[in-house]
Amino acid sequence: MAKKLTSRADDYSAWYNEIVAGADLAEHSAVRGCMVIKPYGFAIWEKMRDQLDKMFKETGHQNAYFPIFVPKSLFEAEEKNAEGFAKECAVVTHYRLKTDPNDSTKLVVDPKAKLEEELIVRPTSEAIIWNTYRGWIQSYRDLPILINQWANVVRWEMRTRLFLRTTEFLWQEGHTAHATKSEALEESEKMVNVYSEFAQNWMAMPVIMGSKSESERFAGADETYTIEALMQDGKALQAGTSHFLGQNFAKAFDVQYTTREGKKELVWATSWGVSTRLMGALIMTHSDDLGLVLPPRLAPIQVVIVPIYKGDDQLEAIREHITPLMENLKLKGVTVKFDDDDTRKPGWKFAEHELKGVPLRVAIGNRDLENGTLELARRDLNTKESIAFADAADIISVRLEEIQESLFNRALEFRKENITEVDTFEEFKEVLEKKGGFILTHWDGTGETEQAIKKETNATIRCIPFAEKPSSGKCVYSGAESNQRVMFAKAY
Amino acid sequence: MAKKLTSRADDYSAWYNEIVAGADLAEHSAVRGCMVIKPYGFAIWEKMRDQLDKMFKETGHQNAYFPIFVPKSLFEAEEKNAEGFAKECAVVTHYRLKTDPNDSTKLVVDPKAKLEEELIVRPTSEAIIWNTYRGWIQSYRDLPILINQWANVVRWEMRTRLFLRTTEFLWQEGHTAHATKSEALEESEKMVNVYSEFAQNWMAMPVIMGSKSESERFAGADETYTIEALMQDGKALQAGTSHFLGQNFAKAFDVQYTTREGKKELVWATSWGVSTRLMGALIMTHSDDLGLVLPPRLAPIQVVIVPIYKGDDQLEAIREHITPLMENLKLKGVTVKFDDDDTRKPGWKFAEHELKGVPLRVAIGNRDLENGTLELARRDLNTKESIAFADAADIISVRLEEIQESLFNRALEFRKENITEVDTFEEFKEVLEKKGGFILTHWDGTGETEQAIKKETNATIRCIPFAEKPSSGKCVYSGAESNQRVMFAKAY
């Protein structure tokens, strides 16, 4: 515990890895690229999941569950989707192992148990779901279908990083079916707004909403909306996407419905998802060189109370003293932990809770009992104050709200400082290299220019921001006419 | 909707399948043996999951997440576990598909992308988890570890039935690590009690707790505890199991800890799980020839209000009239739906909600508005009563409690009638054939007798009930001495 973290300035990537390990969030497993999400990390993910689930239900969605396997032939049905997803994937070819005839302690694949058709472990579920929807949709009465699924997915990634890019990850994928194009478009816009609201109000993470350029769209989508967040190292992180799929999957899987007027029409589709990648975004948005910093709304423990005592009598006196406070806090909906572990010293506990990002720490000792005080430490500012015990519950509630707001404002301030408008390619490269962050600039709208910029600088168009007003100018690269600035950045 | 279900008496199996389909619970997917859990079925599962999750947390457990893949070599480490699980399983051998060189619309496995070591899609996670625990456990301070995981698992079943036996299913698996044998035993007993409490108080399903005979134990366990429920066709259903794993996995994965005294010891283990199979148990315990019957505590919709109206004015008058009732019910924690779908007639809706097992149905029309009444129908008894509108919220709350209790009592009564004590093998066979149900009889404790009985009758020892007192007698098959009756049945 005494060991200090690598600082962000020294090695941002090492800093990130050390926080993930040190705060007990996740670790690499025996399976290449797959992670183990540890209880503390999972508790944060559960809070995110539960809140998102609530927001999905409030917007009329229901959960369901579709198979983990996608038969190869279903992937072949939608060409772009296959191109984008079916290639780097886990392929199940057999359904049995047998004892190795040469070594009875070993198992080998039984060649007799070869599948007639290979199964892909789902990298995303459009294919299996739209193949199912064909059976569910006959008439306009069956629409809309507003379904979400919480699931694990597998994409065979070559370079993996905990939470940010793993072979297996957890996510939710919404899959909706609509009678009209406008309804489907409205749904995909609604859901990117839900993501934005969640990111800002719960993760305290400011995001920029916008559309993806064609080359950055989901494989099989006519339009992809995204929320883009800025990390402290100046790189962008795509935190959630919502796709308008047009009639592409309805065509591929022949999903038609009969209108009120008795005509046959293809169904319109959307899909949208966020994943455990959000954990990476959360960590990198707020944490500091002392460890994880968590917004109170997603903190598994919002307040930890550390007793400073000698001997059991003092510990019991403190326990008795703080019991009404703990009950009061619980009534206010505050999650509080009394850390009475007698195998660890207070200093060890302080460091541990700091590293784990507990938003507020109370320290209370014998002297405090006499004086009717306690010490309250804020993790976000790393400040301490002595407060009256009698006011503690109220002050703690207020501080938690303040921390939530203050983290958002700090991140927003950082982002404001790191959005730069540029008008020449020299400037573009200089900002990208020296400052990083988001770059707003004119682009001629062609894939060629986009590719050329990417090749030369590694920066990609993160989005065409919804909030960016039309403005005429010249493309930063080609000099051709442009009528809107778009947002470039290097990205995770 | 007009089509009646096959009756239980005519064809129990067809009846079950028709309820699963008709009540929109689940369906077969394009992947052999894998199911799609539809929104209504999933909403029931969510209620089960949320309650179980609450009970696990109240007993000190935390959730985490481990990889879906288990490298083949990890399975080889625990011989019995490998024997029991690693054989009929989904095997990932490759990580890439490529475009078929002979047909650019097709995909084929890329032979260059063969894995060095095959990955098994987890059939259960002891191997991957204990391999991970080795890194987490050094000292007594690290114990106990009390972890649960909600996950999908895959077992390559040859004959599948929706919910009861599917290739992929959803479940929770608890995996705990302890310093002492007695602590691990206590944990495994505690968790089978949690399952029993859940089954009885939430599913309204009486269960018998007991130990499995050696041959029916989990592969890798020293002791398996089970809850066994009786279905309406007289067959038993194993609804949940909790395993005392001894030090088997600690040995296989070399998981040791240092005691307070500085000695090295192997760690003790338990695991315990319930799955979407509980959905099958729930359906078969309560449903009748009219469709699904649900205990109110697990019903996604507890009360449905069907307006009987002509024209929009009447509908709006009813809506206005019942709005305070709906709000009142929501305040009481009752889930209520106003079924104002104008594309369906009341008769259609009645049949639909009956088939879907909504515990209470309110019908309300113009006449009721004038009289200050409404009609309340109970799904469990298929009875109707006219009640005063003013008392409706209170009566509905009371009826929901009554239904929960009444379903449990009915199932308990049925089980009592279908537990038979027998003392001769002739009687055993006769009861099994003509009456079914649980048979309590003396057994000599040998695997040979158990196998012989199974071979001759298809009945297995469901458990050695905790509640069954020692009593001396002769084994029903071999005539050898026995000091306790055990419980036999044919089983799902």
mmCIF file of C-alpha atoms in Angstrom, chain B residues 266-434:
data_model
loop_
_atom_site.group_PDB
_atom_site.id
_atom_site.type_symbol
_atom_site.label_atom_id
_atom_site.label_comp_id
_atom_site.label_asym_id
_atom_site.label_seq_id
_atom_site.Cartn_x
_atom_site.Cartn_y
_atom_site.Cartn_z
ATOM 1 C CA LEU B 266 -5.400 -25.912 1.695
ATOM 2 C CA VAL B 267 -8.534 -23.814 1.305
ATOM 3 C CA TRP B 268 -12.076 -25.228 1.656
ATOM 4 C CA ALA B 269 -14.691 -24.574 -0.992
ATOM 5 C CA THR B 270 -18.391 -24.450 -1.769
ATOM 6 C CA SER B 271 -20.382 -23.731 -4.885
ATOM 7 C CA TRP B 272 -24.131 -23.354 -5.356
ATOM 8 C CA GLY B 273 -26.458 -22.516 -8.184
ATOM 9 C CA VAL B 274 -29.945 -22.104 -9.527
ATOM 10 C CA SER B 275 -30.838 -21.502 -13.140
ATOM 11 C CA THR B 276 -33.576 -20.590 -15.608
ATOM 12 C CA ARG B 277 -34.729 -24.150 -14.956
ATOM 13 C CA LEU B 278 -36.614 -22.555 -12.049
ATOM 14 C CA MET B 279 -38.894 -21.061 -14.705
ATOM 15 C CA GLY B 280 -39.903 -24.569 -15.723
ATOM 16 C CA ALA B 281 -40.510 -25.492 -12.093
ATOM 17 C CA LEU B 282 -42.617 -22.384 -11.555
ATOM 18 C CA ILE B 283 -44.750 -23.077 -14.620
ATOM 19 C CA MET B 284 -45.336 -26.724 -13.760
ATOM 20 C CA THR B 285 -46.078 -26.146 -10.080
ATOM 21 C CA HIS B 286 -49.049 -23.801 -10.400
ATOM 22 C CA SER B 287 -50.417 -23.636 -13.922
ATOM 23 C CA ASP B 288 -53.722 -25.167 -14.980
ATOM 24 C CA ASP B 289 -55.513 -26.150 -18.167
ATOM 25 C CA LEU B 290 -56.336 -22.506 -18.884
ATOM 26 C CA GLY B 291 -52.705 -21.439 -18.899
ATOM 27 C CA LEU B 292 -49.992 -20.022 -16.702
ATOM 28 C CA VAL B 293 -50.667 -19.323 -13.029
ATOM 29 C CA LEU B 294 -48.160 -17.064 -11.281
ATOM 30 C CA PRO B 295 -47.585 -16.312 -7.621
ATOM 31 C CA PRO B 296 -48.130 -12.544 -7.212
ATOM 32 C CA ARG B 297 -44.612 -11.943 -5.895
ATOM 33 C CA LEU B 298 -43.130 -13.040 -9.221
ATOM 34 C CA ALA B 299 -45.817 -11.721 -11.553
ATOM 35 C CA PRO B 300 -44.577 -8.935 -13.863
ATOM 36 C CA ILE B 301 -48.154 -7.610 -13.867
ATOM 37 C CA GLN B 302 -50.084 -8.329 -10.680
ATOM 38 C CA VAL B 303 -53.359 -6.692 -11.645
ATOM 39 C CA VAL B 304 -54.680 -5.920 -15.090
ATOM 40 C CA ILE B 305 -57.597 -3.554 -15.553
ATOM 41 C CA VAL B 306 -59.709 -4.225 -18.633
ATOM 42 C CA PRO B 307 -62.140 -1.469 -19.581
ATOM 43 C CA ILE B 308 -65.486 -2.531 -21.068
ATOM 44 C CA TYR B 309 -66.525 0.384 -23.233
ATOM 45 C CA LYS B 310 -68.120 1.651 -26.393
ATOM 46 C CA GLY B 311 -66.397 4.605 -27.961
ATOM 47 C CA ASP B 312 -63.676 6.938 -26.796
ATOM 48 C CA ASP B 313 -65.878 8.868 -24.368
ATOM 49 C CA GLN B 314 -66.622 5.802 -22.290
ATOM 50 C CA LEU B 315 -62.978 4.741 -22.387
ATOM 51 C CA GLU B 316 -61.878 8.165 -21.174
ATOM 52 C CA ALA B 317 -64.514 8.160 -18.433
ATOM 53 C CA ILE B 318 -63.210 4.801 -17.223
ATOM 54 C CA ARG B 319 -59.617 5.956 -17.439
ATOM 55 C CA GLU B 320 -60.380 9.006 -15.342
ATOM 56 C CA HIS B 321 -62.353 6.949 -12.852
ATOM 57 C CA ILE B 322 -59.623 4.367 -12.277
ATOM 58 C CA THR B 323 -56.617 6.715 -12.239
ATOM 59 C CA PRO B 324 -56.753 7.290 -8.459
ATOM 60 C CA LEU B 325 -57.122 3.530 -7.921
ATOM 61 C CA MET B 326 -54.059 2.854 -10.043
ATOM 62 C CA GLU B 327 -52.048 5.439 -8.156
ATOM 63 C CA ASN B 328 -53.206 4.029 -4.871
ATOM 64 C CA LEU B 329 -52.175 0.530 -5.946
ATOM 65 C CA LYS B 330 -48.766 1.730 -7.093
ATOM 66 C CA LEU B 331 -48.241 3.360 -3.700
ATOM 67 C CA LYS B 332 -48.974 -0.004 -2.128
ATOM 68 C CA GLY B 333 -46.279 -1.532 -4.337
ATOM 69 C CA VAL B 334 -48.761 -3.308 -6.604
ATOM 70 C CA THR B 335 -47.863 -3.566 -10.303
ATOM 71 C CA VAL B 336 -50.935 -2.649 -12.275
ATOM 72 C CA LYS B 337 -51.583 -2.348 -15.997
ATOM 73 C CA PHE B 338 -54.481 -0.581 -17.671
ATOM 74 C CA ASP B 339 -55.073 -2.531 -20.860
ATOM 75 C CA ASP B 340 -56.467 0.177 -23.131
ATOM 76 C CA ASP B 341 -55.332 -1.448 -26.382
ATOM 77 C CA ASP B 342 -58.087 -0.463 -28.809
ATOM 78 C CA THR B 343 -57.193 -3.108 -31.372
ATOM 79 C CA ARG B 344 -58.412 -5.946 -29.113
ATOM 80 C CA LYS B 345 -61.812 -6.786 -27.629
ATOM 81 C CA PRO B 346 -62.339 -7.504 -23.894
ATOM 82 C CA GLY B 347 -62.914 -11.220 -24.516
ATOM 83 C CA TRP B 348 -59.571 -11.473 -26.297
ATOM 84 C CA LYS B 349 -57.898 -9.633 -23.436
ATOM 85 C CA PHE B 350 -59.486 -11.856 -20.782
ATOM 86 C CA ALA B 351 -58.176 -14.952 -22.530
ATOM 87 C CA GLU B 352 -54.751 -13.384 -23.005
ATOM 88 C CA HIS B 353 -54.306 -12.385 -19.364
ATOM 89 C CA GLU B 354 -55.636 -15.751 -18.231
ATOM 90 C CA LEU B 355 -53.105 -17.548 -20.420
ATOM 91 C CA LYS B 356 -50.340 -15.269 -19.120
ATOM 92 C CA GLY B 357 -51.254 -15.910 -15.502
ATOM 93 C CA VAL B 358 -51.950 -12.351 -14.340
ATOM 94 C CA PRO B 359 -53.060 -13.004 -10.730
ATOM 95 C CA LEU B 360 -55.951 -10.521 -10.623
ATOM 96 C CA ARG B 361 -58.109 -9.081 -13.363
ATOM 97 C CA VAL B 362 -60.366 -6.092 -12.921
ATOM 98 C CA ALA B 363 -63.167 -5.583 -15.437
ATOM 99 C CA ILE B 364 -64.915 -2.250 -15.300
ATOM 100 C CA GLY B 365 -67.642 -0.820 -17.515
ATOM 101 C CA ASN B 366 -70.165 1.988 -17.693
ATOM 102 C CA ARG B 367 -72.587 0.283 -15.334
ATOM 103 C CA ASP B 368 -69.807 -0.138 -12.749
ATOM 104 C CA LEU B 369 -69.084 3.569 -12.904
ATOM 105 C CA GLU B 370 -72.709 4.287 -12.065
ATOM 106 C CA ASN B 371 -72.854 1.669 -9.312
ATOM 107 C CA GLY B 372 -69.449 2.316 -7.800
ATOM 108 C CA THR B 373 -68.404 -1.294 -8.342
ATOM 109 C CA LEU B 374 -65.954 -3.380 -10.314
ATOM 110 C CA GLU B 375 -65.511 -7.033 -11.107
ATOM 111 C CA LEU B 376 -62.452 -8.730 -9.657
ATOM 112 C CA ALA B 377 -61.342 -12.121 -11.019
ATOM 113 C CA ARG B 378 -58.792 -14.396 -9.347
ATOM 114 C CA ARG B 379 -56.612 -16.380 -11.694
ATOM 115 C CA ASP B 380 -55.674 -19.081 -9.184
ATOM 116 C CA LEU B 381 -59.268 -20.122 -8.438
ATOM 117 C CA ASN B 382 -60.840 -18.785 -11.629
ATOM 118 C CA THR B 383 -63.516 -17.069 -9.539
ATOM 119 C CA LYS B 384 -65.094 -13.626 -9.834
ATOM 120 C CA GLU B 385 -66.539 -11.215 -7.311
ATOM 121 C CA SER B 386 -68.156 -7.818 -7.552
ATOM 122 C CA ILE B 387 -66.624 -5.379 -5.091
ATOM 123 C CA ALA B 388 -67.124 -1.761 -4.098
ATOM 124 C CA PHE B 389 -64.839 0.548 -6.030
ATOM 125 C CA ALA B 390 -64.046 2.435 -2.830
ATOM 126 C CA ASP B 391 -62.574 -0.699 -1.225
ATOM 127 C CA ALA B 392 -60.805 -1.935 -4.333
ATOM 128 C CA ALA B 393 -57.212 -1.041 -3.451
ATOM 129 C CA ASP B 394 -57.431 -2.665 -0.031
ATOM 130 C CA ILE B 395 -59.193 -5.752 -1.302
ATOM 131 C CA ILE B 396 -56.716 -6.163 -4.153
ATOM 132 C CA SER B 397 -53.769 -6.018 -1.745
ATOM 133 C CA VAL B 398 -55.373 -8.608 0.473
ATOM 134 C CA ARG B 399 -56.255 -10.874 -2.451
ATOM 135 C CA LEU B 400 -52.667 -10.810 -3.718
ATOM 136 C CA GLU B 401 -51.440 -11.999 -0.339
ATOM 137 C CA GLU B 402 -54.156 -14.636 -0.280
ATOM 138 C CA ILE B 403 -53.226 -15.907 -3.722
ATOM 139 C CA GLN B 404 -49.558 -16.162 -2.783
ATOM 140 C CA GLU B 405 -50.453 -18.190 0.289
ATOM 141 C CA SER B 406 -53.164 -20.221 -1.350
ATOM 142 C CA LEU B 407 -50.898 -21.308 -4.210
ATOM 143 C CA PHE B 408 -48.297 -22.481 -1.741
ATOM 144 C CA ASN B 409 -50.865 -24.361 0.318
ATOM 145 C CA ARG B 410 -52.399 -25.995 -2.731
ATOM 146 C CA ALA B 411 -48.991 -27.172 -3.904
ATOM 147 C CA LEU B 412 -48.136 -28.349 -0.399
ATOM 148 C CA GLU B 413 -51.398 -30.266 -0.177
ATOM 149 C CA PHE B 414 -50.687 -31.882 -3.533
ATOM 150 C CA ARG B 415 -47.234 -32.883 -2.391
ATOM 151 C CA LYS B 416 -48.517 -34.334 0.880
ATOM 152 C CA GLU B 417 -50.919 -36.500 -1.073
ATOM 153 C CA ASN B 418 -48.079 -37.630 -3.267
ATOM 154 C CA ILE B 419 -45.477 -38.710 -0.766
ATOM 155 C CA THR B 420 -45.866 -42.408 -0.172
ATOM 156 C CA GLU B 421 -43.994 -44.601 2.260
ATOM 157 C CA VAL B 422 -43.387 -48.063 0.861
ATOM 158 C CA ASP B 423 -41.668 -51.111 2.289
ATOM 159 C CA THR B 424 -41.646 -53.624 -0.554
ATOM 160 C CA PHE B 425 -40.262 -53.344 -4.046
ATOM 161 C CA GLU B 426 -43.583 -54.483 -5.546
ATOM 162 C CA GLU B 427 -45.297 -51.612 -3.812
ATOM 163 C CA PHE B 428 -42.489 -49.299 -4.912
ATOM 164 C CA LYS B 429 -43.029 -50.172 -8.560
ATOM 165 C CA GLU B 430 -46.791 -49.996 -8.274
ATOM 166 C CA VAL B 431 -46.792 -46.558 -6.639
ATOM 167 C CA LEU B 432 -44.266 -45.294 -9.128
ATOM 168 C CA GLU B 433 -46.311 -46.499 -12.059
ATOM 169 C CA LYS B 434 -49.846 -45.727 -10.912
#
